[in-house]
Short mmCIF file of C-alpha atoms in Angstrom, two decimals:
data_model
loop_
_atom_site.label_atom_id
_atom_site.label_comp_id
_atom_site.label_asym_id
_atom_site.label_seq_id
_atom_site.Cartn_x
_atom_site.Cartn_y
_atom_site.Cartn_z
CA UNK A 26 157.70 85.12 125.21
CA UNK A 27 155.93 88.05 123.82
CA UNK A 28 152.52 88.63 124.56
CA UNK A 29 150.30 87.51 121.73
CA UNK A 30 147.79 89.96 121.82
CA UNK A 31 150.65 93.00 121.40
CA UNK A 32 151.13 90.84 117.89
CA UNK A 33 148.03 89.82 116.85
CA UNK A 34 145.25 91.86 117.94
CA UNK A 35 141.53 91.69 119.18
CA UNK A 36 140.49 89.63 115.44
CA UNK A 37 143.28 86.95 116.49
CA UNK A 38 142.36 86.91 119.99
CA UNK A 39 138.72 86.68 119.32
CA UNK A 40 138.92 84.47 116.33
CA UNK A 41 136.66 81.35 116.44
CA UNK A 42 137.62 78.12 115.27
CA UNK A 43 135.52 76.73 112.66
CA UNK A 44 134.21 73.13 113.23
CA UNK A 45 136.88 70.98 111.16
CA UNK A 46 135.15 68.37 108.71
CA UNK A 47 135.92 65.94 106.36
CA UNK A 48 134.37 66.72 102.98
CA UNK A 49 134.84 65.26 99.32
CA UNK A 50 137.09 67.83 97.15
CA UNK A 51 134.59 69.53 95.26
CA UNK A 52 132.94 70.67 98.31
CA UNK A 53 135.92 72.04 100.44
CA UNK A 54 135.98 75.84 99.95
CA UNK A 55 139.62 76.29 98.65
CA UNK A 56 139.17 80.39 98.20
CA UNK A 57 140.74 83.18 100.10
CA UNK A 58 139.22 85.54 101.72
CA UNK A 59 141.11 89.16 100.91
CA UNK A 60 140.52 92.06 102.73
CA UNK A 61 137.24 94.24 101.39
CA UNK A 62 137.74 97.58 99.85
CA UNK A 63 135.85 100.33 101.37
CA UNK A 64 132.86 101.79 99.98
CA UNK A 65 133.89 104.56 97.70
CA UNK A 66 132.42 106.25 94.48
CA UNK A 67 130.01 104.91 91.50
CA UNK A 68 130.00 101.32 90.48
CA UNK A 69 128.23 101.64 87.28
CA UNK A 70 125.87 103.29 85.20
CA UNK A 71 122.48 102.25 83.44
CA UNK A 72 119.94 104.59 81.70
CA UNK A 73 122.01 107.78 83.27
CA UNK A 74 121.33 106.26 86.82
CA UNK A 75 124.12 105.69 89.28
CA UNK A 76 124.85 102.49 91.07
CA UNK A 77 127.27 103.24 93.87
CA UNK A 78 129.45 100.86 95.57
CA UNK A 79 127.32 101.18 98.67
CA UNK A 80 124.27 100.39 96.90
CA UNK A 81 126.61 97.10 95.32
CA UNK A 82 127.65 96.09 98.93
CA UNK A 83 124.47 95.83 100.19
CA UNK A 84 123.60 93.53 96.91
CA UNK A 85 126.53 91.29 97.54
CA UNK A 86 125.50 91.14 101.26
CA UNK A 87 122.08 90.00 99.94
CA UNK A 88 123.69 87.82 97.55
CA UNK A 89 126.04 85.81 100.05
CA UNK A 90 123.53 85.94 102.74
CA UNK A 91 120.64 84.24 100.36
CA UNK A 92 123.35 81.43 99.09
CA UNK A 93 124.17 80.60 102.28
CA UNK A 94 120.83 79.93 103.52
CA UNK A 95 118.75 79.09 100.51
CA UNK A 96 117.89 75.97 99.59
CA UNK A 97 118.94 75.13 102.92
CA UNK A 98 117.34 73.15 106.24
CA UNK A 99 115.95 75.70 108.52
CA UNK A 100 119.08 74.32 110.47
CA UNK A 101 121.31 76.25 107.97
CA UNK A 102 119.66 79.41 108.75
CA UNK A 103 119.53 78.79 112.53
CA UNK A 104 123.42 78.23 112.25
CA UNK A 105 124.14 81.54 110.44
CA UNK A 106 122.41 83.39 112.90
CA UNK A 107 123.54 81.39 115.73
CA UNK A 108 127.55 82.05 115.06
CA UNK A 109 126.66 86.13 113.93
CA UNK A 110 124.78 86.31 117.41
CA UNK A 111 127.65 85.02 119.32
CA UNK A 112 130.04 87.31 117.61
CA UNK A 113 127.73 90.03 118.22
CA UNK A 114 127.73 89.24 121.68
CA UNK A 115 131.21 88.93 122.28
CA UNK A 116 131.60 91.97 120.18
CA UNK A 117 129.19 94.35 122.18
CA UNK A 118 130.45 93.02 125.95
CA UNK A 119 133.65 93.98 125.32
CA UNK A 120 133.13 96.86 123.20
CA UNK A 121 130.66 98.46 126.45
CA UNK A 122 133.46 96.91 129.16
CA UNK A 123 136.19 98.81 127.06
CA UNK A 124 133.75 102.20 126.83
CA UNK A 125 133.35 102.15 130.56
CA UNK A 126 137.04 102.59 130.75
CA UNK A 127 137.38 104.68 128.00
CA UNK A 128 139.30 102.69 126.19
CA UNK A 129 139.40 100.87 122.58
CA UNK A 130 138.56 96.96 122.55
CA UNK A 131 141.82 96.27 121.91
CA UNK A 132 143.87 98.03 124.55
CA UNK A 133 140.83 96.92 127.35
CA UNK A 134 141.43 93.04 126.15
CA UNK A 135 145.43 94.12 125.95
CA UNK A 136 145.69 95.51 129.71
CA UNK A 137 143.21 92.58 130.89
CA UNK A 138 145.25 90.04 129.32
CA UNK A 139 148.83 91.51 130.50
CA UNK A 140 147.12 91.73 134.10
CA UNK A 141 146.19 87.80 134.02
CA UNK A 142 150.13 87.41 133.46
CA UNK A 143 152.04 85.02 130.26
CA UNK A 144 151.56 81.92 129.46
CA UNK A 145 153.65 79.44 131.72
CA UNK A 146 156.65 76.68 130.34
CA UNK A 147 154.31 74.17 132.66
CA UNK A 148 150.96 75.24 131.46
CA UNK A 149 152.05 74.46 127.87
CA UNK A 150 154.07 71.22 129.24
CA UNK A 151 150.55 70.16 130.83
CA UNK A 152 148.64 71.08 127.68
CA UNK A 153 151.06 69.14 125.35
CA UNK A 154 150.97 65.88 127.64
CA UNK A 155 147.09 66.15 127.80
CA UNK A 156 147.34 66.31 123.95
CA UNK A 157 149.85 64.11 122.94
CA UNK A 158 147.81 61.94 121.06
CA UNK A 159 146.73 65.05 118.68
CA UNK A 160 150.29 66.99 118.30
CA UNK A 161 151.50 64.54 115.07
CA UNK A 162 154.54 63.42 116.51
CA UNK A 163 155.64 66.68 116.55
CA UNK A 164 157.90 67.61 119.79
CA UNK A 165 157.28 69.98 123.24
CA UNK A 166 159.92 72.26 121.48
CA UNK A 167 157.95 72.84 118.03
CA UNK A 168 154.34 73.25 119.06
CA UNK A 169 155.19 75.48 122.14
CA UNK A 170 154.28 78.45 120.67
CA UNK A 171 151.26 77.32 119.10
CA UNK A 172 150.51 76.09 122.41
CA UNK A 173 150.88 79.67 123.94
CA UNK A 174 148.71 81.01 121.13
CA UNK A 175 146.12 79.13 121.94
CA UNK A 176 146.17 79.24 125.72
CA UNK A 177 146.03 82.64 125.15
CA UNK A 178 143.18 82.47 122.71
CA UNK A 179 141.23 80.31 125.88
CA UNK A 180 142.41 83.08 128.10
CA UNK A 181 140.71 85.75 125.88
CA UNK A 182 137.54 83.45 125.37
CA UNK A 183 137.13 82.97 129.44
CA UNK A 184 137.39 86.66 129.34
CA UNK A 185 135.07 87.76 127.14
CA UNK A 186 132.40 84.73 128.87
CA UNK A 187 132.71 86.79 132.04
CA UNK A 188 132.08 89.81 130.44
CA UNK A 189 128.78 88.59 128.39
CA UNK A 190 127.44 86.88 132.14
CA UNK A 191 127.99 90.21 134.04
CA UNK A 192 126.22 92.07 131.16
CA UNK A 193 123.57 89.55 131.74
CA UNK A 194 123.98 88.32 127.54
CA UNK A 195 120.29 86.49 127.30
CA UNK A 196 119.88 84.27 123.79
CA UNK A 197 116.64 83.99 122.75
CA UNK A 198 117.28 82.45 119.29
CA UNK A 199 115.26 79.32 119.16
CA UNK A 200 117.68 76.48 117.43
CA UNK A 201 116.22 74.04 114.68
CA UNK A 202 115.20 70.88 115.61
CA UNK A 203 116.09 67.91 113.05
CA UNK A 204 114.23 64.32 114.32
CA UNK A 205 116.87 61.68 113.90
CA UNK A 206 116.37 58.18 114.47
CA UNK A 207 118.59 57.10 117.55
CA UNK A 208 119.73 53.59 116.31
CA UNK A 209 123.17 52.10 116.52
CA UNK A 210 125.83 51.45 119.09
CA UNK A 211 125.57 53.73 122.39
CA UNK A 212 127.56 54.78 125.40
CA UNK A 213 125.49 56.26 127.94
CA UNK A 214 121.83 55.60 129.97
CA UNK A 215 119.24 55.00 127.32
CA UNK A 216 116.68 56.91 129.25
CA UNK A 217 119.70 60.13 129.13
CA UNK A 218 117.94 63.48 128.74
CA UNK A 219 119.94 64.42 125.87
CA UNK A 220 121.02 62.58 122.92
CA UNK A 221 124.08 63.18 120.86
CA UNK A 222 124.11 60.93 117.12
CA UNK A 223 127.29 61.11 115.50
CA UNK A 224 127.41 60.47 111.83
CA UNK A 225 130.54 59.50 111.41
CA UNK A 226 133.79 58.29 108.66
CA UNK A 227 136.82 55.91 110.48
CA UNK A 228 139.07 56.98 107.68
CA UNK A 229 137.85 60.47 108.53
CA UNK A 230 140.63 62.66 110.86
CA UNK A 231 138.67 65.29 111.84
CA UNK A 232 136.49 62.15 113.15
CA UNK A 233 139.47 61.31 114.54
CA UNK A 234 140.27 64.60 116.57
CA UNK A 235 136.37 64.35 118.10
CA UNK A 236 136.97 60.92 119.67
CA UNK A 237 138.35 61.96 122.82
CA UNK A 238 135.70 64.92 123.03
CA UNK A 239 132.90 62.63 123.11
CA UNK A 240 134.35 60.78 125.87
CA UNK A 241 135.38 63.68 127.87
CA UNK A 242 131.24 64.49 127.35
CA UNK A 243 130.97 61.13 128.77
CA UNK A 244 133.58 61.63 131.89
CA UNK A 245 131.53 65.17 132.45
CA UNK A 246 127.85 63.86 131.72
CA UNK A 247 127.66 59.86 132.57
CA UNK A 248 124.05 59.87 133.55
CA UNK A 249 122.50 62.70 131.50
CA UNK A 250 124.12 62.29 127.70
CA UNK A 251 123.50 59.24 126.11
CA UNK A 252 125.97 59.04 122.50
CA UNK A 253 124.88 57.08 119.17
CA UNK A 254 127.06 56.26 116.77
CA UNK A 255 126.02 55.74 112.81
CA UNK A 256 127.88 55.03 110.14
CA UNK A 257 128.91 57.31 107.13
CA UNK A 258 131.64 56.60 105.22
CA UNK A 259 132.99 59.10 102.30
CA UNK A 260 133.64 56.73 99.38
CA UNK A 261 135.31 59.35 96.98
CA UNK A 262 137.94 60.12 99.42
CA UNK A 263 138.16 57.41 102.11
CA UNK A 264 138.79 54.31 100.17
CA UNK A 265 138.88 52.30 103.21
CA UNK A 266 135.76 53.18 105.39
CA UNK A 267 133.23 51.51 104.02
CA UNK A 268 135.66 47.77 105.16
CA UNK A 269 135.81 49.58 108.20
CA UNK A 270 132.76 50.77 109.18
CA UNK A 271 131.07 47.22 108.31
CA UNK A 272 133.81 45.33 110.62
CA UNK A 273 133.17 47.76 113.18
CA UNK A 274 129.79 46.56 113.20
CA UNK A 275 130.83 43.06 113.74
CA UNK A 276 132.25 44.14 116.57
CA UNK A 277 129.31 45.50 117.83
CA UNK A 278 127.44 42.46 117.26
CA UNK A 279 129.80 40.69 119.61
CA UNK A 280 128.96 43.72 122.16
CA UNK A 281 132.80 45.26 121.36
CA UNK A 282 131.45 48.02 119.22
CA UNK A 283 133.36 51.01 121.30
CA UNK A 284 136.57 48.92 121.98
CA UNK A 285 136.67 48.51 118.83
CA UNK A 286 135.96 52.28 117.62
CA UNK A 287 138.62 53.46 119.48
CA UNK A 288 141.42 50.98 118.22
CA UNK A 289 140.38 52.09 115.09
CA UNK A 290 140.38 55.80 115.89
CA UNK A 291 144.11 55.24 117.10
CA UNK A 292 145.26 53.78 114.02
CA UNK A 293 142.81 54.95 110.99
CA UNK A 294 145.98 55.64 109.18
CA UNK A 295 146.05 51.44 108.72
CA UNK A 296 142.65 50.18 107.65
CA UNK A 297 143.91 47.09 105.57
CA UNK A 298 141.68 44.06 105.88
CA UNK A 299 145.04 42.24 107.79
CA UNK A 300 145.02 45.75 110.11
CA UNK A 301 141.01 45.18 110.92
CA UNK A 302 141.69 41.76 112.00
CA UNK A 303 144.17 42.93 114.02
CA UNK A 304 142.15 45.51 116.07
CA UNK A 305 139.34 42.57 116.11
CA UNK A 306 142.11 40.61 118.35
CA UNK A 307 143.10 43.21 120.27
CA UNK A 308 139.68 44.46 121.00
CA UNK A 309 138.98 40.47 122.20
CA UNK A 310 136.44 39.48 119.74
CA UNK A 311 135.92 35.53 119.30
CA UNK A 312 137.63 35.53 115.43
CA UNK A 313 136.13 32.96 113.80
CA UNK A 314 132.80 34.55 114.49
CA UNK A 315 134.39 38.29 112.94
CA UNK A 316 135.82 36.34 110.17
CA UNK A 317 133.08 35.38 108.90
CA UNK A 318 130.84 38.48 109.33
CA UNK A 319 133.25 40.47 107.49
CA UNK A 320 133.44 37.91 104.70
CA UNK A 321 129.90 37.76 104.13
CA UNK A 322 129.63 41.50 104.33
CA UNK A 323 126.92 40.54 107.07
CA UNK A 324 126.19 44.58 107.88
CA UNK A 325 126.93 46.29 104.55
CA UNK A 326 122.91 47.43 104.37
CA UNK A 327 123.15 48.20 107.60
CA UNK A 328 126.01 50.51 106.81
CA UNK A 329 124.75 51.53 104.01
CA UNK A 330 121.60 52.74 105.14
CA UNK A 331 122.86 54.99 107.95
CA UNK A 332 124.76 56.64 105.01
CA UNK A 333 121.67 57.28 103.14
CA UNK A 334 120.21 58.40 105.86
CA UNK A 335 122.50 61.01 106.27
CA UNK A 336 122.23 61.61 102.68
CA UNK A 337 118.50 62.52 103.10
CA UNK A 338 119.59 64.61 105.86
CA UNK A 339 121.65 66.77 103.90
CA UNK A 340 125.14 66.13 104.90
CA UNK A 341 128.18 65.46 103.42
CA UNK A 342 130.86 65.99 105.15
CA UNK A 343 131.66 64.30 108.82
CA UNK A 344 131.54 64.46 111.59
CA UNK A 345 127.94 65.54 112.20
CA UNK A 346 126.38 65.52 115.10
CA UNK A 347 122.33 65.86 116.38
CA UNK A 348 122.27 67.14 120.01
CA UNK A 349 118.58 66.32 120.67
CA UNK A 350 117.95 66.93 116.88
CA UNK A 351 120.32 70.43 117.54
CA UNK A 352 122.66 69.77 114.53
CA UNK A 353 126.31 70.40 114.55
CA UNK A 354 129.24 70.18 112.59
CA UNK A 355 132.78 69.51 112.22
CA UNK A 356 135.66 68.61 114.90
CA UNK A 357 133.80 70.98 117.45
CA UNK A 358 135.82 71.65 120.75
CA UNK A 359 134.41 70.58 124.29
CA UNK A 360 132.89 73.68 125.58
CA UNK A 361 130.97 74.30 122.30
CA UNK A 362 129.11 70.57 123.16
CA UNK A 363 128.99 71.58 126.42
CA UNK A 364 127.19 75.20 125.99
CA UNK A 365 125.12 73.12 123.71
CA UNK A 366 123.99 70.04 126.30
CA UNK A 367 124.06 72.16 129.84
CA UNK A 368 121.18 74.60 127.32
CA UNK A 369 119.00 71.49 126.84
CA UNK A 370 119.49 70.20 130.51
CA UNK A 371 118.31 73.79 131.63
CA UNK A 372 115.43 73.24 129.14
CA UNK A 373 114.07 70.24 129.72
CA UNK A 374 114.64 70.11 133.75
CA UNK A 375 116.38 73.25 135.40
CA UNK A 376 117.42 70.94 138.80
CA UNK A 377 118.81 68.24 136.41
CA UNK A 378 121.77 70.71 135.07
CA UNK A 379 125.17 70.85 135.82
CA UNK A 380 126.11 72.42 139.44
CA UNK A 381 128.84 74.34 137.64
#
């Protein structure tokens, strides 16, 4: 197996992946992102003065950095700067660690990864059985190498961590607060010093991909995170989550709500009314009872007011989350959550964080 760095580089290797979320058509971003020119010569002319294409950059920089922000929570803002920061970060420990060597980030983060060895046929067997659930069918033999990509992309990420902590890497960026009302099912102490409300679609697969996240934050955090779940389901593009979201919370009136969740999770590919009932039996709800909350559409307000409240919250796309009013979005992976909680555990009661 060749060494993915030799092919890809330091951008591969140090590539972050964006938060996955489901979002109606029109709001996707569809458009490629080509490679910039460089700065060279006069854009344009007006009343005999020069505009150069440095000058123009900087206006476009303006430009993008003003639409991405404006009009915006204060959380937009914070999350703009939060993700530049962190590149920064990683950036400048490795740039100094490869300096000190006198060497180029890439062949530093080349030599460091060739030291640490290739990625192993049982490390990617271990990683594909631990995954199964979120490979799509698809076989040990196919996703092997994607598997090795990625390992290698943890690898790189581990690296660069250990770098930023000897370089003692400090982040004083304040994040934006949102208040959210904590109301809905819950997993987790109800006294927990943080509190993570999802906002969330069944239909939704990126809300499918977080499921066993959240309950890996639960495995790692039973007595400190406390999770809420609210409801809110993409009409234009998720036909069936508004039937499913309001059974679900039949099933939480019965006190099945997360049984429930997570039969639904598994099969959100089949959200027929028959397929509901189904999961209803399964998840060992009494049926007459579910029967008849679903027929008389017993929590559609209900449902329909956690989706307005996201509404008035700004979103539209799911899954979002509020980590003690920290927002976050998309299909985020564990350690992101976890950077996120062990901060606010620090915060709020230094002996109450994690040991590790």
């Amino acid at each position: 197996m060749t060494t993915f760095y030799r092919t890809r580089g330091l951008a591969a290797a140090l590539c972050l992946l964006a938060g996955l979320a489901c979002q109606p058509k029109a709001e996707q971003d569809q458009t490629a992102n080509p490679e910039p020119a460089a700065p060279a010569g006069v854009a344009a002319e007006i009343n005999g003065q020069e505009i150069t294409v440095e000058e123009l950059d900087e206006f476009v920089k303006d430009e993008l950095f003003s639409r991405a922000t404006s009009d915006q929570e204060s959380a937009k803002l914070y999350e703009v700067r939060s993700q530049a920061i962190d590149r920064m970060l990683n950036s400048r420990a490795l740039e100094d660690a490869a300096g000190a060597e006198g060497l180029t980030p890439d062949e530093y983060l080349t030599q460091r990864m060739e030291a640490r060895g290739e990625i192993s046929d049982e490390e990617i067997a271990t990683f594909y059985e631990e995954h199964t659930d979120q490979m799509s069918e698809s076989s040990l033999e196919d996703m092997k190498d994607r598997i090795a990509q990625f390992l290698m992309t943890q690898r790189a990420t581990e690296l660069v961590s250990e770098l930023r902590a000897q370089a003692g890497a400090v982040v004083h960026l304040e994040p934006t607060r949102i208040e959210v009302d904590a109301t809905g099912p819950s997993m987790g102490p109800d006294d927990a010093a943080v509190t993570i409300i999802e906002f969330s679609d069944f239909q939704c697969p990126y809300c499918q991909r977080v499921v066993p996240t959240l309950h890996q934050i639960m495995e790692k955090y039973p007595e400190q995170v406390r999770v809420v779940f609210r409801h809110l389901p993409l009409h234009r593009i998720h036909a069936r989550a508004q039937a499913a979201a309001e059974a679900s919370a039949c099933a939480d009136d019965q006190g099945k709500f997360w049984d429930y969740h997570d039969l639904v999770f598994q099969n959100n590919r089949q959200l027929a009314d028959e397929d509901l009932e189904r999961y209803a039996t399964e998840a060992g709800l009494e049926m007459d009872d579910y029967r008849q909350c679903v027929a008389d559409r017993k929590f559609q307000e209900e449902v329909e007011a956690d989706a307005n409240t996201a509404q008035s919250l700004g979103l539209s796309g799911t899954p979002a989350f509020f980590v003690n009013g920290i927002p976050l979005t998309g299909a985020l992976p564990l350690d992101q959550f976890v950077s996120v909680i062990d901060g606010e555990l620090a915060r709020l009661a230094p002996a109450a964080a994690p040991a590790s």
